[in-house]
CSV table of C-alpha atoms in Angstrom, one decimal:
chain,number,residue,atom,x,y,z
Z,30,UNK,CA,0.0,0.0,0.0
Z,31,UNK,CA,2.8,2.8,0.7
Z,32,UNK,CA,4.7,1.9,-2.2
Z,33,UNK,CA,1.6,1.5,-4.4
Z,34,UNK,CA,0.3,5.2,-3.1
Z,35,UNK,CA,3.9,6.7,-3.5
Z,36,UNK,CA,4.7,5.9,-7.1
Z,37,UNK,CA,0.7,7.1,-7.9
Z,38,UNK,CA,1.6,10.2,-6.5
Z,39,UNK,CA,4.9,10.2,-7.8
Z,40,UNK,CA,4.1,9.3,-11.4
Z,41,UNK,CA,0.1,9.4,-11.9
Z,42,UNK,CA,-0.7,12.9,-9.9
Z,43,UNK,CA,3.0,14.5,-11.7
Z,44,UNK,CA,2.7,17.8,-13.7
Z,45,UNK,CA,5.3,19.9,-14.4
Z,46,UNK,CA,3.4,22.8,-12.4
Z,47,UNK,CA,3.4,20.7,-9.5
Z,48,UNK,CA,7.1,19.5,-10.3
Z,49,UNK,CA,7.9,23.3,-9.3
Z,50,UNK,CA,6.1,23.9,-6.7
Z,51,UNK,CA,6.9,20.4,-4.9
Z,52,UNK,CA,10.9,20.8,-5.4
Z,53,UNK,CA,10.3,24.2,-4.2
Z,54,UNK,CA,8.7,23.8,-1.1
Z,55,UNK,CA,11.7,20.9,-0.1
Z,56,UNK,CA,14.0,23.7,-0.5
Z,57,UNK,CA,15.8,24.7,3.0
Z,58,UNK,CA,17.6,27.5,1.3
Z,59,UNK,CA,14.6,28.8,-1.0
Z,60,UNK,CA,11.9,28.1,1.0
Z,61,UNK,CA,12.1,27.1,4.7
Z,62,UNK,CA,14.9,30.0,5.6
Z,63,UNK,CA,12.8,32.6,3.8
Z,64,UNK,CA,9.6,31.2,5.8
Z,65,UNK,CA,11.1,31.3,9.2
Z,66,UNK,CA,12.5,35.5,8.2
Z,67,UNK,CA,9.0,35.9,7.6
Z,68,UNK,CA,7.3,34.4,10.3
Z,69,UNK,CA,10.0,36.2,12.6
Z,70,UNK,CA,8.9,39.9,10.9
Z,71,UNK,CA,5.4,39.3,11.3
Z,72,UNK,CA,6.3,38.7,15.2
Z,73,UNK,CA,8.3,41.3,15.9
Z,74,UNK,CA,5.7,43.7,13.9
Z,75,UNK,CA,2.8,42.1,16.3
Z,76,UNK,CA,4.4,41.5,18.9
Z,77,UNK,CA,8.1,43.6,19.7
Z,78,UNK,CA,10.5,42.7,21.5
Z,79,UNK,CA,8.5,39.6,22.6
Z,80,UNK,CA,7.4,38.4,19.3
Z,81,UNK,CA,11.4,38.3,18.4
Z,82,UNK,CA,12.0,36.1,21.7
Z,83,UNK,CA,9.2,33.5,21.0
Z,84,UNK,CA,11.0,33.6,17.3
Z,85,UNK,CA,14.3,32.8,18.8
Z,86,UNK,CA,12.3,30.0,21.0
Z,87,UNK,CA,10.9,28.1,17.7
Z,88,UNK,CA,14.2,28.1,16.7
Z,89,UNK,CA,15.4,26.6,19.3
Z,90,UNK,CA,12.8,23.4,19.0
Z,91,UNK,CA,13.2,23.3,15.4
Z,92,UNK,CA,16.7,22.6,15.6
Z,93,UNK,CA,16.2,20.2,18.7
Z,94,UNK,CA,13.4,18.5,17.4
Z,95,UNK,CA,15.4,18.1,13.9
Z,96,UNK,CA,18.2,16.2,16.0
Z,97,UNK,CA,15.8,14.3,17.8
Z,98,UNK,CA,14.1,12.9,14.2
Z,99,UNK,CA,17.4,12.6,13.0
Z,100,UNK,CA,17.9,10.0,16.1
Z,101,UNK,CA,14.7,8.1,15.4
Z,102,UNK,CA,16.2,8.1,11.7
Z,103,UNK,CA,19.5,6.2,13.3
Z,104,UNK,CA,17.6,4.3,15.9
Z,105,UNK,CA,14.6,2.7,13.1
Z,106,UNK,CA,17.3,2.6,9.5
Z,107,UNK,CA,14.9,2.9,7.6
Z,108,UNK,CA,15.5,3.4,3.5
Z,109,UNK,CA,13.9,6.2,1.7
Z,110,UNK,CA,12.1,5.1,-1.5
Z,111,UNK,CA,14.2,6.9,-4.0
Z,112,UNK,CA,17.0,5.0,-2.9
Z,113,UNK,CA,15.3,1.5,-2.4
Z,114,UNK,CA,13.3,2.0,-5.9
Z,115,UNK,CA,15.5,4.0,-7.9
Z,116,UNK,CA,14.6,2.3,-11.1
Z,117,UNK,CA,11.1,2.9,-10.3
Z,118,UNK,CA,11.2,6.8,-8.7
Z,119,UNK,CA,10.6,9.5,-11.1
Z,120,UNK,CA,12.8,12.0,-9.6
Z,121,UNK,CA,11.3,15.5,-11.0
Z,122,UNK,CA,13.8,17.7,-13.4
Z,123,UNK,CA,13.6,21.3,-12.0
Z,124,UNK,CA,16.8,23.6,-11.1
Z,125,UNK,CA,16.2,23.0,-7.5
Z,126,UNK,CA,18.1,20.2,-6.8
Z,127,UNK,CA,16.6,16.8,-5.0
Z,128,UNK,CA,18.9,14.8,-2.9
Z,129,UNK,CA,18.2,11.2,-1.8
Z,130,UNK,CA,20.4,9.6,0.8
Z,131,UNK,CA,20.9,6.3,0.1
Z,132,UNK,CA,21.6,6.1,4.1
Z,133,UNK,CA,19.4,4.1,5.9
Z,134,UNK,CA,17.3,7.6,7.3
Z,135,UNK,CA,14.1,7.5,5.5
Z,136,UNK,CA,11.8,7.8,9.1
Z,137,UNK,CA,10.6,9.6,10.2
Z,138,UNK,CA,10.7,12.3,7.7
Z,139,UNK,CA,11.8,15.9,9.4
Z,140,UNK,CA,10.3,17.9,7.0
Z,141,UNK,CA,7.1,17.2,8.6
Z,142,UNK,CA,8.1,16.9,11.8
Z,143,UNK,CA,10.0,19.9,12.0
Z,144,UNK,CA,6.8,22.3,9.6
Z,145,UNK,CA,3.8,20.1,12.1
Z,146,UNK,CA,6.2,20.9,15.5
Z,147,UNK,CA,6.0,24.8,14.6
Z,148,UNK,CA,2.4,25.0,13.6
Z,149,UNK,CA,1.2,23.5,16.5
Z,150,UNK,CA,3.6,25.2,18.8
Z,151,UNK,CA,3.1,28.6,17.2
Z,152,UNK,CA,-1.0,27.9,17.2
Z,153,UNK,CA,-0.9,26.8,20.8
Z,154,UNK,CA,1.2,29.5,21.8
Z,155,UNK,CA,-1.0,32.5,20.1
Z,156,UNK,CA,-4.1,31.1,20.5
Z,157,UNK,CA,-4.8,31.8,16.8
Z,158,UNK,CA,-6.8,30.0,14.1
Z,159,UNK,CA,-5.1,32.5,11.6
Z,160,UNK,CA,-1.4,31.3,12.5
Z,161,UNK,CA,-2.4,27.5,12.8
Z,162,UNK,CA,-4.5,27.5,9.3
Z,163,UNK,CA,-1.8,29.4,7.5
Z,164,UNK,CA,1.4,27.2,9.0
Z,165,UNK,CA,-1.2,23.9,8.7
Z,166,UNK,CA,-1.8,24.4,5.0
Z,167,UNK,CA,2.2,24.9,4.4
Z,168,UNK,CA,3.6,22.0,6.5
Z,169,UNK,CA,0.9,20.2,4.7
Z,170,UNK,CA,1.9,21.1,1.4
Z,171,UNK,CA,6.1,20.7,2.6
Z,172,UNK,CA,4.8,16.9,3.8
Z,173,UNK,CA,3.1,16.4,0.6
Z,174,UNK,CA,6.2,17.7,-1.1
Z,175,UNK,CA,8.3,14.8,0.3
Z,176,UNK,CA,6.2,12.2,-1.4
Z,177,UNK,CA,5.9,13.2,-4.1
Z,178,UNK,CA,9.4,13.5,-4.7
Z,179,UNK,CA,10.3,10.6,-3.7
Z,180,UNK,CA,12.3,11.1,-1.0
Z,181,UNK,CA,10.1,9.4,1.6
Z,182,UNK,CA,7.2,7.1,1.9
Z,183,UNK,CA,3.7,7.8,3.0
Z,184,UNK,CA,3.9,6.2,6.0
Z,185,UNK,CA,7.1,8.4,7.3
Z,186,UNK,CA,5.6,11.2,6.1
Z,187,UNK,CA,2.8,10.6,8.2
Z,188,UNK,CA,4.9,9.5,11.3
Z,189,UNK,CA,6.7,12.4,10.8
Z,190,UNK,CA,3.6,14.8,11.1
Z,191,UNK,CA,2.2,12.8,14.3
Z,192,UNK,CA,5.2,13.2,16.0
Z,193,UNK,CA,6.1,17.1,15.3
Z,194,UNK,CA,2.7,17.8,16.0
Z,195,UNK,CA,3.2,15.9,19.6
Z,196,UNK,CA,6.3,17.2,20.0
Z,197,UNK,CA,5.1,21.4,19.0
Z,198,UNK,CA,2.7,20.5,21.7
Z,199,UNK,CA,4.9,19.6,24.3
Z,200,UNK,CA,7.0,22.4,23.6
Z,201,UNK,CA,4.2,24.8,23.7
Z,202,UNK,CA,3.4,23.4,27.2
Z,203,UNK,CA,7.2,23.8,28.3
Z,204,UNK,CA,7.5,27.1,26.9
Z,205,UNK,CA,3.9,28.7,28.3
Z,206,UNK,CA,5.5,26.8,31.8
Z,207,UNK,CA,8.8,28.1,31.5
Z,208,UNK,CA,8.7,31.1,29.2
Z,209,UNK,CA,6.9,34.4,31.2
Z,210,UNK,CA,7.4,36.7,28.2
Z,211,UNK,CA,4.5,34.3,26.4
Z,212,UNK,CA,1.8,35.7,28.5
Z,213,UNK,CA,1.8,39.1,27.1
Z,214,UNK,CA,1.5,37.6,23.4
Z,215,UNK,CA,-1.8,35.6,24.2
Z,216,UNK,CA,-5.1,37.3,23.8
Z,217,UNK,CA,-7.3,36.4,27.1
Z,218,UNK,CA,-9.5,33.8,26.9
Z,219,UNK,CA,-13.2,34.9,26.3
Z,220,UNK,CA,-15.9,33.6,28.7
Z,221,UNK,CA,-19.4,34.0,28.3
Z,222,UNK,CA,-21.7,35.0,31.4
């Protein structure tokens, strides 16, 4: 079933449109880095001084919770489809470039844990259906993006959202426990008479 839904999505649901957009979105350089300098202006411009501080903070459990899926990755050696089918992989022709480890790192895959970790922490953290929407619909699309390539299977895509999502929500717990400066970002909670 994984294999079977990978090479229809690889092959059957390809377009060159999507090609772009796919490749694009699995770019750290041209897409997560420019993401993350926007998310941190749109803080800073709501929230000051504070805003950049709960910036600096998803940094901080994006780059924790990448070494922590890059343990699971050691800990489960798992091989990523590109590399275990490479005669039967379609690996899109687009001047991003697509890399497949032929290590055995395949899951989970930290695309989606790392995009699912900061839309649920961010969402938690400002109490907004606007942030969570807006990240949901792009972590989505960056988990997506992973199939599609190639580069992982369904099924660590999927492992790979459950457990950011976990993990953002864990963090968000931490950081509303251990963080003060998050108070003063959080709208109050409204409660009817």
């Amino acid at each position: 079933m994984d294999q079977h839904l990978l090479l229809w999505f690889n092959h059957d649901a390809s377009t060159p449109g999507l090609d772009i957009l796919f490749a694009w979105l699995s770019q750290t350089t041209w897409f997560s880095v420019p993401l993350f300098a926007l998310i941190l202006a749109l803080l800073a411009r709501a929230h000051g001084k504070n805003g950049a501080k709960l910036w600096l903070t998803l940094v901080a459990i994006t780059i924790l919770g990448d070494q922590l899926g890059g343990l699971l990755k050691y800990l489960i050696g798992q091989h990523r489809p590109c590399a275990e089918l490479p005669e039967l992989v379609r690996v899109p022709q687009t001047w991003f470039t697509i890399n497949c480890s032929t290590h055995l790192n395949g899951m989970p895959s930290n695309h989606a844990w790392n995009f699912f970790a900061a839309t649920v922490f961010l969402g938690v953290l400002l109490r907004s259906w606007t942030w969570a929407l807006a990240l949901g619909v792009i972590a989505l699309g960056v988990s997506l993006s992973r199939v599609y390539l190639g580069v992982h299977y369904p099924s660590q895509v999927v492992v790979g959202m459950l457990l950011g999502a976990l993990y953002g929500l864990l963090a968000a717990r931490v950081a509303l426990h251990y963080a003060p400066f998050i108070a003063h970002l959080r709208p109050p909670i409204r409660t009817t008479p």
